[in-house]
Amino acid sequence: MMTRHKSAILCAGFAALVASSAVATAQPATPASVSEILPLYPKGTITPLPVPEIREDLQKNGQINIRNVSEPTLEIFKPAPGTANGIAVIVAPGGGFVTLVYDNEGTAVARRLAQQGITAFVLKYRLSQTPADPIEMQAEHMKAMGGVMARAMDASASELPRFAGEERAVKDAARAVRIVRDRAAGWGLDPLRVGFIGFSAGAFAAVDVAIGDPAGRPDFVGVIYGALRTPVPKDAPPAFIATAANDEFLPNDPVSLYDAWKAAGRSAELHIYERGGHGFGMTQQGASSDHWFDEFIWWLQSRGLMKPVGAQPAR
């Protein structure tokens, strides 16, 4: 992503993803044409940030980012009537735990999933507080990303330290899994086919929740340009892992993650595309990474996860 948007964007998955052309408004994001937005916690049960949520429209590339999230939600995208297959997938956008790349790694993914008969839930998870000014925020985060860049350049495969906002995001991710599973019957979903797919920072959360408390684990996980988190338990869910060989930030982690999954005796599939950079999401670049979504769907089909409600998937 850095190579495509150097003048406007630091990185779709880790950095602030803000530009001088951004128009920031201190108001909750309420995208149109959704069936429901569900609060993740009862009002007053978690402590909000002392600043309002910010929605940023990056005019140059049509990107929508959300910052200073302290009241997480699930935005639900349902398939057309008569097309639902009973699968649920929670989608976690990236953004370095300081912003959410809400359309390219969130709602755009959810809409494509809904077209496949999958009920999708975009997770707007809690983030670290950032300055309201997008330029100031970008400068701060560029400093914080120095360690990640240095690690990428020396080809290290060591596990990255936890990010400041990662713990809250993982708690929200696990709660989202529990909510969807508990309410599955009311949405016409199979509680044994609740998946989670994350991008960059959202992929960190996806791995964390997949190896965490069994009560909050999804039944399958998608890790798109994500990173190594350990230890991987012997009952971790099957994983679909995708990345680009020219990822500027996490060039080696997906292979290490795949190896960790296989070492635990768990099912995993790894795709390394020649081009795409970090943060390709749903952006079409004329590269093979454009087709990661199709291969994710094929992977679900190969595991028997696209069958009607009540069918037993592969484990």
JSON list of N, CA and C in Angstrom, two decimals, residues 204-244:
[
{"chain": "A", "resi": 204, "resn": "PHE", "atom": "N", "xyz": [-4.36, -9.52, 13.38]},
{"chain": "A", "resi": 204, "resn": "PHE", "atom": "CA", "xyz": [-3.77, -9.80, 14.69]},
{"chain": "A", "resi": 204, "resn": "PHE", "atom": "C", "xyz": [-4.88, -10.23, 15.65]},
{"chain": "A", "resi": 205, "resn": "ALA", "atom": "N", "xyz": [-5.96, -9.46, 15.67]},
{"chain": "A", "resi": 205, "resn": "ALA", "atom": "CA", "xyz": [-7.09, -9.79, 16.55]},
{"chain": "A", "resi": 205, "resn": "ALA", "atom": "C", "xyz": [-7.69, -11.13, 16.18]},
{"chain": "A", "resi": 206, "resn": "ALA", "atom": "N", "xyz": [-7.75, -11.43, 14.88]},
{"chain": "A", "resi": 206, "resn": "ALA", "atom": "CA", "xyz": [-8.30, -12.72, 14.43]},
{"chain": "A", "resi": 206, "resn": "ALA", "atom": "C", "xyz": [-7.48, -13.88, 14.97]},
{"chain": "A", "resi": 207, "resn": "VAL", "atom": "N", "xyz": [-6.15, -13.76, 14.89]},
{"chain": "A", "resi": 207, "resn": "VAL", "atom": "CA", "xyz": [-5.29, -14.82, 15.41]},
{"chain": "A", "resi": 207, "resn": "VAL", "atom": "C", "xyz": [-5.41, -14.91, 16.93]},
{"chain": "A", "resi": 208, "resn": "ASP", "atom": "N", "xyz": [-5.39, -13.75, 17.58]},
{"chain": "A", "resi": 208, "resn": "ASP", "atom": "CA", "xyz": [-5.52, -13.74, 19.05]},
{"chain": "A", "resi": 208, "resn": "ASP", "atom": "C", "xyz": [-6.78, -14.44, 19.51]},
{"chain": "A", "resi": 209, "resn": "VAL", "atom": "N", "xyz": [-7.90, -14.15, 18.85]},
{"chain": "A", "resi": 209, "resn": "VAL", "atom": "CA", "xyz": [-9.15, -14.74, 19.29]},
{"chain": "A", "resi": 209, "resn": "VAL", "atom": "C", "xyz": [-9.22, -16.22, 18.92]},
{"chain": "A", "resi": 210, "resn": "ALA", "atom": "N", "xyz": [-8.55, -16.60, 17.83]},
{"chain": "A", "resi": 210, "resn": "ALA", "atom": "CA", "xyz": [-8.56, -18.00, 17.40]},
{"chain": "A", "resi": 210, "resn": "ALA", "atom": "C", "xyz": [-7.73, -18.89, 18.31]},
{"chain": "A", "resi": 211, "resn": "ILE", "atom": "N", "xyz": [-6.73, -18.31, 19.01]},
{"chain": "A", "resi": 211, "resn": "ILE", "atom": "CA", "xyz": [-5.89, -19.11, 19.91]},
{"chain": "A", "resi": 211, "resn": "ILE", "atom": "C", "xyz": [-6.21, -18.83, 21.37]},
{"chain": "A", "resi": 212, "resn": "GLY", "atom": "N", "xyz": [-7.22, -18.01, 21.61]},
{"chain": "A", "resi": 212, "resn": "GLY", "atom": "CA", "xyz": [-7.55, -17.58, 22.96]},
{"chain": "A", "resi": 212, "resn": "GLY", "atom": "C", "xyz": [-8.58, -18.46, 23.65]},
{"chain": "A", "resi": 213, "resn": "ASP", "atom": "N", "xyz": [-9.34, -17.86, 24.55]},
{"chain": "A", "resi": 213, "resn": "ASP", "atom": "CA", "xyz": [-10.36, -18.56, 25.33]},
{"chain": "A", "resi": 213, "resn": "ASP", "atom": "C", "xyz": [-11.31, -19.32, 24.39]},
{"chain": "A", "resi": 214, "resn": "PRO", "atom": "N", "xyz": [-11.48, -20.63, 24.58]},
{"chain": "A", "resi": 214, "resn": "PRO", "atom": "CA", "xyz": [-12.36, -21.41, 23.70]},
{"chain": "A", "resi": 214, "resn": "PRO", "atom": "C", "xyz": [-13.77, -20.84, 23.58]},
{"chain": "A", "resi": 215, "resn": "ALA", "atom": "N", "xyz": [-14.26, -20.18, 24.61]},
{"chain": "A", "resi": 215, "resn": "ALA", "atom": "CA", "xyz": [-15.62, -19.63, 24.57]},
{"chain": "A", "resi": 215, "resn": "ALA", "atom": "C", "xyz": [-15.75, -18.53, 23.52]},
{"chain": "A", "resi": 216, "resn": "GLY", "atom": "N", "xyz": [-14.65, -17.88, 23.18]},
{"chain": "A", "resi": 216, "resn": "GLY", "atom": "CA", "xyz": [-14.70, -16.80, 22.21]},
{"chain": "A", "resi": 216, "resn": "GLY", "atom": "C", "xyz": [-14.04, -17.14, 20.89]},
{"chain": "A", "resi": 217, "resn": "ARG", "atom": "N", "xyz": [-13.68, -18.41, 20.69]},
{"chain": "A", "resi": 217, "resn": "ARG", "atom": "CA", "xyz": [-13.02, -18.82, 19.45]},
{"chain": "A", "resi": 217, "resn": "ARG", "atom": "C", "xyz": [-14.02, -18.99, 18.32]},
{"chain": "A", "resi": 218, "resn": "PRO", "atom": "N", "xyz": [-13.68, -18.53, 17.12]},
{"chain": "A", "resi": 218, "resn": "PRO", "atom": "CA", "xyz": [-14.52, -18.81, 15.96]},
{"chain": "A", "resi": 218, "resn": "PRO", "atom": "C", "xyz": [-14.32, -20.25, 15.50]},
{"chain": "A", "resi": 219, "resn": "ASP", "atom": "N", "xyz": [-15.20, -20.72, 14.61]},
{"chain": "A", "resi": 219, "resn": "ASP", "atom": "CA", "xyz": [-15.10, -22.08, 14.07]},
{"chain": "A", "resi": 219, "resn": "ASP", "atom": "C", "xyz": [-14.12, -22.15, 12.91]},
{"chain": "A", "resi": 220, "resn": "PHE", "atom": "N", "xyz": [-13.82, -21.03, 12.31]},
{"chain": "A", "resi": 220, "resn": "PHE", "atom": "CA", "xyz": [-12.78, -20.94, 11.28]},
{"chain": "A", "resi": 220, "resn": "PHE", "atom": "C", "xyz": [-12.31, -19.50, 11.25]},
{"chain": "A", "resi": 221, "resn": "VAL", "atom": "N", "xyz": [-11.10, -19.29, 10.74]},
{"chain": "A", "resi": 221, "resn": "VAL", "atom": "CA", "xyz": [-10.51, -17.96, 10.79]},
{"chain": "A", "resi": 221, "resn": "VAL", "atom": "C", "xyz": [-9.82, -17.63, 9.47]},
{"chain": "A", "resi": 222, "resn": "GLY", "atom": "N", "xyz": [-9.95, -16.38, 9.04]},
{"chain": "A", "resi": 222, "resn": "GLY", "atom": "CA", "xyz": [-9.24, -15.87, 7.88]},
{"chain": "A", "resi": 222, "resn": "GLY", "atom": "C", "xyz": [-8.25, -14.81, 8.35]},
{"chain": "A", "resi": 223, "resn": "VAL", "atom": "N", "xyz": [-6.98, -14.95, 7.96]},
{"chain": "A", "resi": 223, "resn": "VAL", "atom": "CA", "xyz": [-5.92, -14.04, 8.39]},
{"chain": "A", "resi": 223, "resn": "VAL", "atom": "C", "xyz": [-5.32, -13.41, 7.14]},
{"chain": "A", "resi": 224, "resn": "ILE", "atom": "N", "xyz": [-5.70, -12.16, 6.85]},
{"chain": "A", "resi": 224, "resn": "ILE", "atom": "CA", "xyz": [-5.26, -11.50, 5.64]},
{"chain": "A", "resi": 224, "resn": "ILE", "atom": "C", "xyz": [-4.18, -10.48, 6.00]},
{"chain": "A", "resi": 225, "resn": "TYR", "atom": "N", "xyz": [-2.99, -10.68, 5.45]},
{"chain": "A", "resi": 225, "resn": "TYR", "atom": "CA", "xyz": [-1.76, -9.96, 5.82]},
{"chain": "A", "resi": 225, "resn": "TYR", "atom": "C", "xyz": [-1.69, -9.70, 7.33]},
{"chain": "A", "resi": 226, "resn": "GLY", "atom": "N", "xyz": [-1.71, -10.82, 8.05]},
{"chain": "A", "resi": 226, "resn": "GLY", "atom": "CA", "xyz": [-1.64, -10.78, 9.51]},
{"chain": "A", "resi": 226, "resn": "GLY", "atom": "C", "xyz": [-0.28, -11.19, 10.02]},
{"chain": "A", "resi": 227, "resn": "ALA", "atom": "N", "xyz": [-0.21, -11.55, 11.30]},
{"chain": "A", "resi": 227, "resn": "ALA", "atom": "CA", "xyz": [1.09, -11.79, 11.91]},
{"chain": "A", "resi": 227, "resn": "ALA", "atom": "C", "xyz": [1.04, -12.93, 12.91]},
{"chain": "A", "resi": 228, "resn": "LEU", "atom": "N", "xyz": [2.23, -13.34, 13.32]},
{"chain": "A", "resi": 228, "resn": "LEU", "atom": "CA", "xyz": [2.40, -14.45, 14.24]},
{"chain": "A", "resi": 228, "resn": "LEU", "atom": "C", "xyz": [1.95, -14.07, 15.65]},
{"chain": "A", "resi": 229, "resn": "ARG", "atom": "N", "xyz": [1.15, -14.94, 16.22]},
{"chain": "A", "resi": 229, "resn": "ARG", "atom": "CA", "xyz": [0.79, -14.89, 17.64]},
{"chain": "A", "resi": 229, "resn": "ARG", "atom": "C", "xyz": [0.81, -16.33, 18.15]},
{"chain": "A", "resi": 230, "resn": "THR", "atom": "N", "xyz": [1.35, -16.53, 19.32]},
{"chain": "A", "resi": 230, "resn": "THR", "atom": "CA", "xyz": [1.47, -17.88, 19.86]},
{"chain": "A", "resi": 230, "resn": "THR", "atom": "C", "xyz": [1.08, -17.87, 21.34]},
{"chain": "A", "resi": 231, "resn": "PRO", "atom": "N", "xyz": [0.89, -19.06, 21.95]},
{"chain": "A", "resi": 231, "resn": "PRO", "atom": "CA", "xyz": [0.99, -20.39, 21.35]},
{"chain": "A", "resi": 231, "resn": "PRO", "atom": "C", "xyz": [-0.30, -20.80, 20.65]},
{"chain": "A", "resi": 232, "resn": "VAL", "atom": "N", "xyz": [-0.17, -21.61, 19.62]},
{"chain": "A", "resi": 232, "resn": "VAL", "atom": "CA", "xyz": [-1.33, -22.12, 18.90]},
{"chain": "A", "resi": 232, "resn": "VAL", "atom": "C", "xyz": [-1.77, -23.42, 19.57]},
{"chain": "A", "resi": 233, "resn": "PRO", "atom": "N", "xyz": [-3.00, -23.48, 20.08]},
{"chain": "A", "resi": 233, "resn": "PRO", "atom": "CA", "xyz": [-3.44, -24.68, 20.79]},
{"chain": "A", "resi": 233, "resn": "PRO", "atom": "C", "xyz": [-3.74, -25.84, 19.83]},
{"chain": "A", "resi": 234, "resn": "LYS", "atom": "N", "xyz": [-3.83, -27.00, 20.40]},
{"chain": "A", "resi": 234, "resn": "LYS", "atom": "CA", "xyz": [-4.08, -28.21, 19.60]},
{"chain": "A", "resi": 234, "resn": "LYS", "atom": "C", "xyz": [-5.50, -28.27, 19.04]},
{"chain": "A", "resi": 235, "resn": "ASP", "atom": "N", "xyz": [-6.38, -27.38, 19.51]},
{"chain": "A", "resi": 235, "resn": "ASP", "atom": "CA", "xyz": [-7.75, -27.35, 19.00]},
{"chain": "A", "resi": 235, "resn": "ASP", "atom": "C", "xyz": [-8.07, -26.02, 18.33]},
{"chain": "A", "resi": 236, "resn": "ALA", "atom": "N", "xyz": [-7.05, -25.36, 17.80]},
{"chain": "A", "resi": 236, "resn": "ALA", "atom": "CA", "xyz": [-7.27, -24.10, 17.08]},
{"chain": "A", "resi": 236, "resn": "ALA", "atom": "C", "xyz": [-8.14, -24.35, 15.86]},
{"chain": "A", "resi": 237, "resn": "PRO", "atom": "N", "xyz": [-8.95, -23.38, 15.46]},
{"chain": "A", "resi": 237, "resn": "PRO", "atom": "CA", "xyz": [-9.81, -23.57, 14.30]},
{"chain": "A", "resi": 237, "resn": "PRO", "atom": "C", "xyz": [-9.00, -23.58, 13.00]},
{"chain": "A", "resi": 238, "resn": "PRO", "atom": "N", "xyz": [-9.54, -24.16, 11.93]},
{"chain": "A", "resi": 238, "resn": "PRO", "atom": "CA", "xyz": [-8.84, -24.11, 10.64]},
{"chain": "A", "resi": 238, "resn": "PRO", "atom": "C", "xyz": [-8.64, -22.67, 10.19]},
{"chain": "A", "resi": 239, "resn": "ALA", "atom": "N", "xyz": [-7.49, -22.44, 9.52]},
{"chain": "A", "resi": 239, "resn": "ALA", "atom": "CA", "xyz": [-7.11, -21.07, 9.17]},
{"chain": "A", "resi": 239, "resn": "ALA", "atom": "C", "xyz": [-6.83, -20.94, 7.68]},
{"chain": "A", "resi": 240, "resn": "PHE", "atom": "N", "xyz": [-7.33, -19.85, 7.11]},
{"chain": "A", "resi": 240, "resn": "PHE", "atom": "CA", "xyz": [-7.01, -19.42, 5.75]},
{"chain": "A", "resi": 240, "resn": "PHE", "atom": "C", "xyz": [-6.10, -18.21, 5.88]},
{"chain": "A", "resi": 241, "resn": "ILE", "atom": "N", "xyz": [-4.90, -18.30, 5.35]},
{"chain": "A", "resi": 241, "resn": "ILE", "atom": "CA", "xyz": [-3.90, -17.24, 5.50]},
{"chain": "A", "resi": 241, "resn": "ILE", "atom": "C", "xyz": [-3.51, -16.72, 4.13]},
{"chain": "A", "resi": 242, "resn": "ALA", "atom": "N", "xyz": [-3.55, -15.40, 3.94]},
{"chain": "A", "resi": 242, "resn": "ALA", "atom": "CA", "xyz": [-3.22, -14.81, 2.65]},
{"chain": "A", "resi": 242, "resn": "ALA", "atom": "C", "xyz": [-2.35, -13.58, 2.84]},
{"chain": "A", "resi": 243, "resn": "THR", "atom": "N", "xyz": [-1.38, -13.40, 1.94]},
{"chain": "A", "resi": 243, "resn": "THR", "atom": "CA", "xyz": [-0.48, -12.26, 2.01]},
{"chain": "A", "resi": 243, "resn": "THR", "atom": "C", "xyz": [0.12, -12.00, 0.63]},
{"chain": "A", "resi": 244, "resn": "ALA", "atom": "N", "xyz": [0.89, -10.93, 0.52]},
{"chain": "A", "resi": 244, "resn": "ALA", "atom": "CA", "xyz": [1.63, -10.63, -0.71]},
{"chain": "A", "resi": 244, "resn": "ALA", "atom": "C", "xyz": [3.11, -10.72, -0.43]}
]
